[in-house]
PDB file of C-alpha atoms and ligand atoms in Angstrom:
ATOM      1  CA  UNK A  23      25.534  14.908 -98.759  1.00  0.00           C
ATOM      2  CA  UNK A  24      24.782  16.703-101.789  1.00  0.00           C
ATOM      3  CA  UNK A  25      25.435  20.560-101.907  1.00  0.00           C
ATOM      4  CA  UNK A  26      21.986  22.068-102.793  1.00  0.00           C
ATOM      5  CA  UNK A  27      21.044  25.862-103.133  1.00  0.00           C
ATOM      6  CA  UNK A  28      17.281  26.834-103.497  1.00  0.00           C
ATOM      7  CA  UNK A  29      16.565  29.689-106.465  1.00  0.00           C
ATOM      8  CA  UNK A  30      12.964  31.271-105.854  1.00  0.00           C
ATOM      9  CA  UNK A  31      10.851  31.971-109.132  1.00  0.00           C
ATOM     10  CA  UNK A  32       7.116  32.853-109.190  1.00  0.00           C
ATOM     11  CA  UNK A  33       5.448  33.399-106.171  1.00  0.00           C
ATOM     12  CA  UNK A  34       5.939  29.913-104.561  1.00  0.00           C
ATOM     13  CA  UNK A  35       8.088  27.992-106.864  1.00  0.00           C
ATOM     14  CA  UNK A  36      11.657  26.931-105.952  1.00  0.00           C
ATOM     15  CA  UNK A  37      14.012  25.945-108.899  1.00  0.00           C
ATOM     16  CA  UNK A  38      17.290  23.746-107.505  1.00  0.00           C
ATOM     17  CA  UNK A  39      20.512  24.015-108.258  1.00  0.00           C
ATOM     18  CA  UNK A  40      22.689  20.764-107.382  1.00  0.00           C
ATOM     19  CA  UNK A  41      25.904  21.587-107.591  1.00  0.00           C
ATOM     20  CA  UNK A  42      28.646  18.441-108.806  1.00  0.00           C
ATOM     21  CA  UNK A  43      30.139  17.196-105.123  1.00  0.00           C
ATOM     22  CA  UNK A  44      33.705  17.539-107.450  1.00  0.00           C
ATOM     23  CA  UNK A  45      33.401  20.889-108.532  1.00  0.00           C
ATOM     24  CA  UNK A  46      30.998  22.687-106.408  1.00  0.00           C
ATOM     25  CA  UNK A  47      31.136  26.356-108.340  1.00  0.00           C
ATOM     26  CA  UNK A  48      29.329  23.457-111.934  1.00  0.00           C
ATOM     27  CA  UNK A  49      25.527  22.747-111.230  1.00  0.00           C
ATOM     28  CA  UNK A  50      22.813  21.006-112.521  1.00  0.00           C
ATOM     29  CA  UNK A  51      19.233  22.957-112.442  1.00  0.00           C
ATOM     30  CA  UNK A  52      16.024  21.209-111.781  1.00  0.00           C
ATOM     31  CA  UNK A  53      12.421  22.540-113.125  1.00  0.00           C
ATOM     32  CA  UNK A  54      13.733  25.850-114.549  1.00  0.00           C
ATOM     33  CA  UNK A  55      10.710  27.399-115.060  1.00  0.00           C
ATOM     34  CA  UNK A  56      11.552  30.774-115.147  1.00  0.00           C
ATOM     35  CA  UNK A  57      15.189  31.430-116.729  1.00  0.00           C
ATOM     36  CA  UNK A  58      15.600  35.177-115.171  1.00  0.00           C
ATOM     37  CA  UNK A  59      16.464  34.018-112.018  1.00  0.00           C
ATOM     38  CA  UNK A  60      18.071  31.072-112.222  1.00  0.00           C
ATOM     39  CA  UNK A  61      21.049  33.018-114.577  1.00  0.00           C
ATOM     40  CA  UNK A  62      21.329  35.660-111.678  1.00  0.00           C
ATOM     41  CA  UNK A  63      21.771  32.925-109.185  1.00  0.00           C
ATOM     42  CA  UNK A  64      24.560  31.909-111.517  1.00  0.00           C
ATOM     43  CA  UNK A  65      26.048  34.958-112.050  1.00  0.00           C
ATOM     44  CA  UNK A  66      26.026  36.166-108.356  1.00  0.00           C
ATOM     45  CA  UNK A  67      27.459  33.301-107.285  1.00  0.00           C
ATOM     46  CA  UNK A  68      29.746  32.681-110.104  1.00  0.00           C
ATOM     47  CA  UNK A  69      28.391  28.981-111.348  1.00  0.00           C
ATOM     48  CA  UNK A  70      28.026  27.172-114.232  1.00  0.00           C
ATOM     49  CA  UNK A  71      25.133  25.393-115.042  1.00  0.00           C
ATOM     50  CA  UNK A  72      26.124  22.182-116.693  1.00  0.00           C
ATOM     51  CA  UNK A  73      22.784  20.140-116.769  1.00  0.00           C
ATOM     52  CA  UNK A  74      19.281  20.232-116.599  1.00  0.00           C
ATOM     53  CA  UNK A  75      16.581  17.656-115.010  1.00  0.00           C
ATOM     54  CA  UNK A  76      12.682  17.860-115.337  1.00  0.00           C
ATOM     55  CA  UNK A  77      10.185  16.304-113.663  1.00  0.00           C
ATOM     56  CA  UNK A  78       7.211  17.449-116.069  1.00  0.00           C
ATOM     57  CA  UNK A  79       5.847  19.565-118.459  1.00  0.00           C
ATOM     58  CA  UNK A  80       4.205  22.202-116.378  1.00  0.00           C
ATOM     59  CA  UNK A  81       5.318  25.876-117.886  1.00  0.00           C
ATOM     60  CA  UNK A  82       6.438  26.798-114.241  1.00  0.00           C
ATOM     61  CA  UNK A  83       9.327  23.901-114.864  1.00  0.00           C
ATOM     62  CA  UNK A  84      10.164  23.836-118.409  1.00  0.00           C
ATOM     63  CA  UNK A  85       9.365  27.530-119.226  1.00  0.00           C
ATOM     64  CA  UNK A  86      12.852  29.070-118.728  1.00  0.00           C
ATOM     65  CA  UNK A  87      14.472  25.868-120.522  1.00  0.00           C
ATOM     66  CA  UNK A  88      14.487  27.147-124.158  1.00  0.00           C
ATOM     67  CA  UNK A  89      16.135  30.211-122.693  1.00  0.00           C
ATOM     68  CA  UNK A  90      18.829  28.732-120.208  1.00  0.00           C
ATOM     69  CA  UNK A  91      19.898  26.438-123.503  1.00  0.00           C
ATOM     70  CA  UNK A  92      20.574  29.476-126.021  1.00  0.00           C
ATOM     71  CA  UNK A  93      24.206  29.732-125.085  1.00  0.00           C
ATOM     72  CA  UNK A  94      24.936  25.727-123.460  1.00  0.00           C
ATOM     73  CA  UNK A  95      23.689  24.043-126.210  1.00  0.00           C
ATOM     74  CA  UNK A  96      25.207  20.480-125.389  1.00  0.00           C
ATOM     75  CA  UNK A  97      24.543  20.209-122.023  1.00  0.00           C
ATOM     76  CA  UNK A  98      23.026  16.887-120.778  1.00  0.00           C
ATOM     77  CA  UNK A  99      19.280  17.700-120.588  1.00  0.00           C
ATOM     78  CA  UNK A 100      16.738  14.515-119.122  1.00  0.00           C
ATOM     79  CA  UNK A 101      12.657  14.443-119.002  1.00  0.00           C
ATOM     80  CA  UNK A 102      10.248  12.754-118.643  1.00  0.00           C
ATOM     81  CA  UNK A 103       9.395   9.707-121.882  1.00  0.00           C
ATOM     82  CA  UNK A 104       5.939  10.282-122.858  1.00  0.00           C
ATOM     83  CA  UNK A 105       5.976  14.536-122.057  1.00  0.00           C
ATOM     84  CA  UNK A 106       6.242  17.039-124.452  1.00  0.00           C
ATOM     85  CA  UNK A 107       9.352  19.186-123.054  1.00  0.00           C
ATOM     86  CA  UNK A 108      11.406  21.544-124.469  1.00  0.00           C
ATOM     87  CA  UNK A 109      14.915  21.413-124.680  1.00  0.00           C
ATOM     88  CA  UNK A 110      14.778  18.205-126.283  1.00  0.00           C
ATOM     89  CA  UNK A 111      15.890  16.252-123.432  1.00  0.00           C
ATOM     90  CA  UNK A 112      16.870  13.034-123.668  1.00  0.00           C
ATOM     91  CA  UNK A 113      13.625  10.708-122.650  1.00  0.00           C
ATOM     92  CA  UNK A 114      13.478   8.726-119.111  1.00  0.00           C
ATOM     93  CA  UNK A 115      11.326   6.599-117.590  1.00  0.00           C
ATOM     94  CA  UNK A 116      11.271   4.090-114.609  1.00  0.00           C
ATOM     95  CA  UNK A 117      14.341   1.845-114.584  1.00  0.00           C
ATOM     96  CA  UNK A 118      16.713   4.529-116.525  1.00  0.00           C
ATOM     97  CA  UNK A 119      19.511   6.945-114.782  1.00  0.00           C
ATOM     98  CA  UNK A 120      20.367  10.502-115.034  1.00  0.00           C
ATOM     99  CA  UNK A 121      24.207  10.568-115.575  1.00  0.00           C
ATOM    100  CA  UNK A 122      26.318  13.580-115.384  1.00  0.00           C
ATOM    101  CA  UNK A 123      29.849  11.631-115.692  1.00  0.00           C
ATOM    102  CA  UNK A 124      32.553  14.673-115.436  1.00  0.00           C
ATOM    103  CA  UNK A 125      30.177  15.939-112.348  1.00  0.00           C
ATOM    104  CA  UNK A 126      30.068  13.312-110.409  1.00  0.00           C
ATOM    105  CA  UNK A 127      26.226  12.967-110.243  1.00  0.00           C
ATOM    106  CA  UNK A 128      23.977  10.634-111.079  1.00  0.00           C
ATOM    107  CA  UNK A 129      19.881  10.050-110.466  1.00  0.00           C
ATOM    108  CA  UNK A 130      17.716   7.320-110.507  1.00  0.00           C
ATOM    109  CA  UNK A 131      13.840   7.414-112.082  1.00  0.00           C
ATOM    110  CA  UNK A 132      10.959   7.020-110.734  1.00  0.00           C
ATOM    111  CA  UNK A 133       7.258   7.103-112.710  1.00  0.00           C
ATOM    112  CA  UNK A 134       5.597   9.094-110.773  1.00  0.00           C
ATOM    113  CA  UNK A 135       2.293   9.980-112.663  1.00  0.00           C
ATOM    114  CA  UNK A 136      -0.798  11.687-110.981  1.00  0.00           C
ATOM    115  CA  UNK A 137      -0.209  15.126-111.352  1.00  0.00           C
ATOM    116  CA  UNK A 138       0.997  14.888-114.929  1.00  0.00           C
ATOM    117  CA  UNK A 139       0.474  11.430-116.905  1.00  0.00           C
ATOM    118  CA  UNK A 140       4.373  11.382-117.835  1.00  0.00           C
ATOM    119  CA  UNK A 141       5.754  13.114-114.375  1.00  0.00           C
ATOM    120  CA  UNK A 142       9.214  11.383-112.969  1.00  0.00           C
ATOM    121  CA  UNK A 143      11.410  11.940-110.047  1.00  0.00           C
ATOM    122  CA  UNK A 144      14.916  11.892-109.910  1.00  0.00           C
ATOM    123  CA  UNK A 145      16.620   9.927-106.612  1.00  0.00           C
ATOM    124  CA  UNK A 146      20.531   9.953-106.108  1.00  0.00           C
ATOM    125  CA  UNK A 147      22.858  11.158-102.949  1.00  0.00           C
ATOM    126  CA  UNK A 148      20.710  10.866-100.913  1.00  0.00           C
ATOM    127  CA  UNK A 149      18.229  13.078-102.213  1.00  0.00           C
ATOM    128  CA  UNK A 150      14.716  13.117-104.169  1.00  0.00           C
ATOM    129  CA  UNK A 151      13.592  15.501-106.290  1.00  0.00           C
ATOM    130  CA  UNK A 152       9.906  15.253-107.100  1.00  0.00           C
ATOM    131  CA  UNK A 153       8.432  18.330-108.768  1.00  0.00           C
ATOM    132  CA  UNK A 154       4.780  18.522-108.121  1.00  0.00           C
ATOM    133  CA  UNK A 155       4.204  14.816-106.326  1.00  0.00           C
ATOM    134  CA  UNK A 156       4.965  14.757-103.434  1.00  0.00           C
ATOM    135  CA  UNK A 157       5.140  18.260-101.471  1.00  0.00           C
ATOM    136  CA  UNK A 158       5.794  18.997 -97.705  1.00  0.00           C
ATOM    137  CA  UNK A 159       2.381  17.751 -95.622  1.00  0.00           C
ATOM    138  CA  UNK A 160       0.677  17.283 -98.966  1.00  0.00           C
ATOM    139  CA  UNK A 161       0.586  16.002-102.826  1.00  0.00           C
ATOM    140  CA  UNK A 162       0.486  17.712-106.323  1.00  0.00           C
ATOM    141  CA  UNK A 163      -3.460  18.236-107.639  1.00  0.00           C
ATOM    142  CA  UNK A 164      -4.304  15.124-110.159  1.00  0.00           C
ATOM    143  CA  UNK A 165      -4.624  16.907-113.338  1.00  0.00           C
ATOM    144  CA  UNK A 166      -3.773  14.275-115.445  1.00  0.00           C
ATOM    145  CA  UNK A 167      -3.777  10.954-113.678  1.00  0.00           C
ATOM    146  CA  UNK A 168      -6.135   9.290-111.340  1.00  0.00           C
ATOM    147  CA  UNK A 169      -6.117   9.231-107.316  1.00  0.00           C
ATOM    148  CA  UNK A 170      -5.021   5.379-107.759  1.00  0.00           C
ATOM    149  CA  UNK A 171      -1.924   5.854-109.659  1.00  0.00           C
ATOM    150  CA  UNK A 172      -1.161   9.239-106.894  1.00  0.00           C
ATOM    151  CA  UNK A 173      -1.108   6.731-104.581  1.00  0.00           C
ATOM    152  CA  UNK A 174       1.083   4.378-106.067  1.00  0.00           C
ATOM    153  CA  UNK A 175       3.321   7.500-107.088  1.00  0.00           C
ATOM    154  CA  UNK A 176       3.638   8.257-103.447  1.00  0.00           C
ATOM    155  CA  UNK A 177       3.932   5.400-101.922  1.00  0.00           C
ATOM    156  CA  UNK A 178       6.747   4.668-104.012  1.00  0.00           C
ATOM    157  CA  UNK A 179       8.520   7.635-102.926  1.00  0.00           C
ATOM    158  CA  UNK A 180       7.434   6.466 -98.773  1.00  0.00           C
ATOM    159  CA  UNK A 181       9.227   3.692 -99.476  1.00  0.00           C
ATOM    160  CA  UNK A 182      12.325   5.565-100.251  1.00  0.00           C
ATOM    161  CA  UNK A 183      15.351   5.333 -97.295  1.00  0.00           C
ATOM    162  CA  UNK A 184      13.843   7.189 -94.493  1.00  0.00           C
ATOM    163  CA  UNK A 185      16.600   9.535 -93.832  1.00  0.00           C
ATOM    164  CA  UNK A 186      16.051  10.946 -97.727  1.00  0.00           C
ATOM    165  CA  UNK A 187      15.894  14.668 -98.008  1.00  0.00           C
ATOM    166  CA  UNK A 188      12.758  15.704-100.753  1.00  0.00           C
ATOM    167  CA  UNK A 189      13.024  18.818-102.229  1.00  0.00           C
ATOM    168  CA  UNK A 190       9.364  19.374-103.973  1.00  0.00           C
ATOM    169  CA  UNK A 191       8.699  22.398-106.243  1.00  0.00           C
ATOM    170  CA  UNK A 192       6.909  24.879-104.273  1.00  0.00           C
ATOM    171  CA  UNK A 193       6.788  26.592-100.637  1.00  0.00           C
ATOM    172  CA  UNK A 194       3.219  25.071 -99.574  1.00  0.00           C
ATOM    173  CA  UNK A 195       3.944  23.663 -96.264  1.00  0.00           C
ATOM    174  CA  UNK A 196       1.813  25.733 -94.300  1.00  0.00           C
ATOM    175  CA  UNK A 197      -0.993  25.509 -96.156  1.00  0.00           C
ATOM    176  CA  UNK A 198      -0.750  22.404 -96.491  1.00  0.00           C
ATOM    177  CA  UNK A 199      -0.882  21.565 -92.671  1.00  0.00           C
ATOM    178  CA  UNK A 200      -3.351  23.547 -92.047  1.00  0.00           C
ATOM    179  CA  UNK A 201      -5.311  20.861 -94.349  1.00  0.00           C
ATOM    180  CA  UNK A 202      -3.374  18.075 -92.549  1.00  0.00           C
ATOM    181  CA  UNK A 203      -5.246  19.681 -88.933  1.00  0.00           C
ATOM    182  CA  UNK A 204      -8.381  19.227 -90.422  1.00  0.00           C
ATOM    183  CA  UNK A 205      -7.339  15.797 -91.406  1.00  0.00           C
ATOM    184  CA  UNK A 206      -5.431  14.444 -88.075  1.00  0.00           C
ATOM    185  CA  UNK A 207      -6.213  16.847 -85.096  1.00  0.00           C
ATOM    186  CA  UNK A 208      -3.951  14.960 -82.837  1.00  0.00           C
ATOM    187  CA  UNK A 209      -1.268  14.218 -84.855  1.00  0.00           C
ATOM    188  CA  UNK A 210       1.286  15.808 -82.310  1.00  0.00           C
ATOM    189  CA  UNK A 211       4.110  15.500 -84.754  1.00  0.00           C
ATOM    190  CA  UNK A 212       2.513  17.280 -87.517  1.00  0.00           C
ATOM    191  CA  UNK A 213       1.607  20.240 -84.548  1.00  0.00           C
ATOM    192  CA  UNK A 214       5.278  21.058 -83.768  1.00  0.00           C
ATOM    193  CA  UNK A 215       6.322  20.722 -87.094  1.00  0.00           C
ATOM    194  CA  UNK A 216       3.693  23.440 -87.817  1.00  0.00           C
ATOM    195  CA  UNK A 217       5.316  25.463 -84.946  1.00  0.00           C
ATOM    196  CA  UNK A 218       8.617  25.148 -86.257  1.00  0.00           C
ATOM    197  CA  UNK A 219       7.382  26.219 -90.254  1.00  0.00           C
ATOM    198  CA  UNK A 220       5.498  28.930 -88.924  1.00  0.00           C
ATOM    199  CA  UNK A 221       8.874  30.242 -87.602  1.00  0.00           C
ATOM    200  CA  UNK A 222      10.918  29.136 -90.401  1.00  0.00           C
ATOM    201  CA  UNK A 223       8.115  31.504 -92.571  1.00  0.00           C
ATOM    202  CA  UNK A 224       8.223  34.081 -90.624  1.00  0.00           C
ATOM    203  CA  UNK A 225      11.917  34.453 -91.046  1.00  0.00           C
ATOM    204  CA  UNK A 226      11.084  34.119 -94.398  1.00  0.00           C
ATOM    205  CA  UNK A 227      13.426  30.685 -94.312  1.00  0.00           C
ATOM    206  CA  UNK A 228      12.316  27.991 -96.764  1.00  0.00           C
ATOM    207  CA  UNK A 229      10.900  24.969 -95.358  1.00  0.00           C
ATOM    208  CA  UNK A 230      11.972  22.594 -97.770  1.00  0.00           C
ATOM    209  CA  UNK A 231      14.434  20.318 -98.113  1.00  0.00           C
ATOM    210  CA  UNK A 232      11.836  18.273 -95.736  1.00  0.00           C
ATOM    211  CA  UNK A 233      12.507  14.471 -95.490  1.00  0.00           C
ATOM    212  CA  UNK A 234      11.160  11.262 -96.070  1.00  0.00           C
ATOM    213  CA  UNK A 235      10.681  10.625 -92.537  1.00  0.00           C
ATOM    214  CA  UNK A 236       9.121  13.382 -91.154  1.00  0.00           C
ATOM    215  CA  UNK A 237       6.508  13.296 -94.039  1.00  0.00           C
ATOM    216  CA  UNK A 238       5.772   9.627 -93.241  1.00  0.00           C
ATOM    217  CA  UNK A 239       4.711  11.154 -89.646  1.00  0.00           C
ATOM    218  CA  UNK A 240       2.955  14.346 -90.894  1.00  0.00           C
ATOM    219  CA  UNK A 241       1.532  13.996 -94.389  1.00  0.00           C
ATOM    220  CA  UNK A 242      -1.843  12.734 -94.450  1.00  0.00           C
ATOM    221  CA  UNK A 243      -1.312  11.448 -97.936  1.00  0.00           C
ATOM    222  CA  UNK A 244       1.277   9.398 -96.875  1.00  0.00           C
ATOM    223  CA  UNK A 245      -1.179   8.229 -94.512  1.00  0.00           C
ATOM    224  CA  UNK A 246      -3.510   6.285 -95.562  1.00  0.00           C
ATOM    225  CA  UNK A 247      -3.052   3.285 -94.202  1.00  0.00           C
ATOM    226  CA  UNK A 248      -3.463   4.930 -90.311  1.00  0.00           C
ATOM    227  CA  UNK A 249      -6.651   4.503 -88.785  1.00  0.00           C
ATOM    228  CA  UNK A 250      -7.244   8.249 -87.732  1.00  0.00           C
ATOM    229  CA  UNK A 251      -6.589   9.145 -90.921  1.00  0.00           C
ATOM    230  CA  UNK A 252      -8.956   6.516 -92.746  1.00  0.00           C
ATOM    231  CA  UNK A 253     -12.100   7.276 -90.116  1.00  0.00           C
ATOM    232  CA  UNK A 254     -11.664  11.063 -90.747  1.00  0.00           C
ATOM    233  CA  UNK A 255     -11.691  10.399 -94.497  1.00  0.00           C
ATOM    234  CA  UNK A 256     -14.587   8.127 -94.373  1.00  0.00           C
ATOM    235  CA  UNK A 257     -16.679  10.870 -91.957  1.00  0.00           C
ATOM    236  CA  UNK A 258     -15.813  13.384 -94.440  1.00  0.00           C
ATOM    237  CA  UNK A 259     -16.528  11.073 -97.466  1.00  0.00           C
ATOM    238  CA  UNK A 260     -20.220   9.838 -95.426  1.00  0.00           C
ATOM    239  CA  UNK A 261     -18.832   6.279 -96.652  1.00  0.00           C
ATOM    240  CA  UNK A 262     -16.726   3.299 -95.634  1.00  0.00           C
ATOM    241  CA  UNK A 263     -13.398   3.190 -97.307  1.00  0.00           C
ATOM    242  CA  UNK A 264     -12.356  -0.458 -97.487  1.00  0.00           C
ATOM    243  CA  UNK A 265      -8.700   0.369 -99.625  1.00  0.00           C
ATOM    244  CA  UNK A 266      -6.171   3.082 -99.203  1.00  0.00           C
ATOM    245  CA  UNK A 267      -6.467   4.182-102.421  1.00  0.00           C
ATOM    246  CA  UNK A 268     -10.062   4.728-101.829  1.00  0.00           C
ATOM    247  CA  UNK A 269      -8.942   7.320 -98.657  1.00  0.00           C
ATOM    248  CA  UNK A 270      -6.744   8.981-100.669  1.00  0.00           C
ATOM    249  CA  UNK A 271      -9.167   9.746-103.439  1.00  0.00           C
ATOM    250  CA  UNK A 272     -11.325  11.453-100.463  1.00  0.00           C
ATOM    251  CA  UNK A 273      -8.717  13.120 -98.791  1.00  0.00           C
ATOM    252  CA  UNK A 274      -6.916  14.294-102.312  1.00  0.00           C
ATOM    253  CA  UNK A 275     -10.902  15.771-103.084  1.00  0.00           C
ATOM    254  CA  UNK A 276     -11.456  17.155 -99.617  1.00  0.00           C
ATOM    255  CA  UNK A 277      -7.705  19.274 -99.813  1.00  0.00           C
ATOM    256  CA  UNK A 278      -9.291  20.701-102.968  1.00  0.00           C
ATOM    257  CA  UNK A 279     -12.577  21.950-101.423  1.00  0.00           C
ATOM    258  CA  UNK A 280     -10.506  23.211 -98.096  1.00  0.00           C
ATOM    259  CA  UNK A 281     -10.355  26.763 -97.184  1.00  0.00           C
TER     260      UNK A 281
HETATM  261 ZN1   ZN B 327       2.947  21.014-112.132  1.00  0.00          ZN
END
């Protein structure tokens, strides 16, 4: 299993280090959006960063990249095709791979467009890492792309190996099931999970990695397709909703209005 340390930035973002399952003390960084505390991480714990991957163009991923680069120009650096990143990264899209040869790593891509047009994901070891698409108990806001292709982005990642672990971009779990209540008020699984978050929290613990699995059984956006979920949509919506990309749309606008 891949060796994974969590770097806070912001007020809710996390930043990733993966570090290479041959030499543990070399990492690669995902969505360094603030460069500050990323190179304490690496000094504290003595590491080098050797790579960078980014999911989209968002400054709160790609702002600390110009920064992080100034002295390891050279390092493999991969984003998304059709973004505007800095860093120059070399361009991905669906199909391609992530390689980091002398670290042992490699990721595949996934489009993943919704919240950006261009976002990806990056899916190796086990692991997923899906900036601002998929978060735990809920999904990135569609700034860019349309509550169809969300869907598709997330069902995609669904239909990833069950036993995946996600790590998502920011600590919004408990908001986020406080939404998924509203949504599914007898979704039992989704009720202890929000027991066990709420404890997590208030240890100030991070609730993320979550996994592929669990958010099949808790997150209403990877629910469309149950009938609890698609009646509460279509009360909400004052509508029938004939396709699951038609639920989504509602529940997607309905998380937005949600206090
Ligand atoms: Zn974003």
């Amino acid at each position: 299993m891949l060796q994974v340390t969590p770097v806070r930035a912001f007020t809710d973002n996390y930043i990733w280090l993966i570090h290479s399952p041959q030499d543990a003390a070399r990492v690669v960084v995902v969505d360094p959006g603030d460069a500050k505390p990323v190179e304490r991480a690496l000094a504290s714990r003595n590491l080098t960063l050797s790579g960078l991957l980014l999911t989209h163009h968002h400054g709160d991923h790609v702002g600390g990249v110009e920064e992080l680069l100034q002295n390891r120009r050279g390092i493999p650096v991969y984003g998304p095709a059709t973004e505007v990143i800095p860093g120059n990264p070399q361009r991905l899209r669906e199909g391609d791979r992530a390689l980091f040869p002398d670290l042992g790593l490699a990721f595949d891509v996934l489009d993943v467009p919704g919240h950006t047009a261009g976002h990806i994901a990056y899916v190796g070891h086990g692991a997923v890492f899906c900036g601002d698409t998929l978060f735990s108990a809920g999904c990135g806001r569609l700034f860019e792309g349309t509550a169809e292709q969300m869907h598709d982005s997330l069902s995609k990642l669904a239909a990833l190996p069950a036993e995946t672990l996600v790590y998502c971009a920011h600590e919004y779990t408990l908001s986020n099931l406080k939404f998924g209540q509203a949504v599914e008020p007898h979704n039992q699984a989704a009720a202890s999970y929000l027991s066990h978050c709420r404890e997590l929290r208030a240890r100030d613990e991070a609730t993320i990695p979550t996994d592929i699995r669990r958010e099949r059984n808790v997150n209403p956006f990877l629910r469309c397709d149950d009938q609890s979920v698609k009646q509460a949509a279509e009360a909400y919506a004052g509508r029938r909703l004939p396709s699951q990309p038609e639920v989504f749309a509602v529940i997607r606008q309905w998380k937005d209005s949600f206090r």
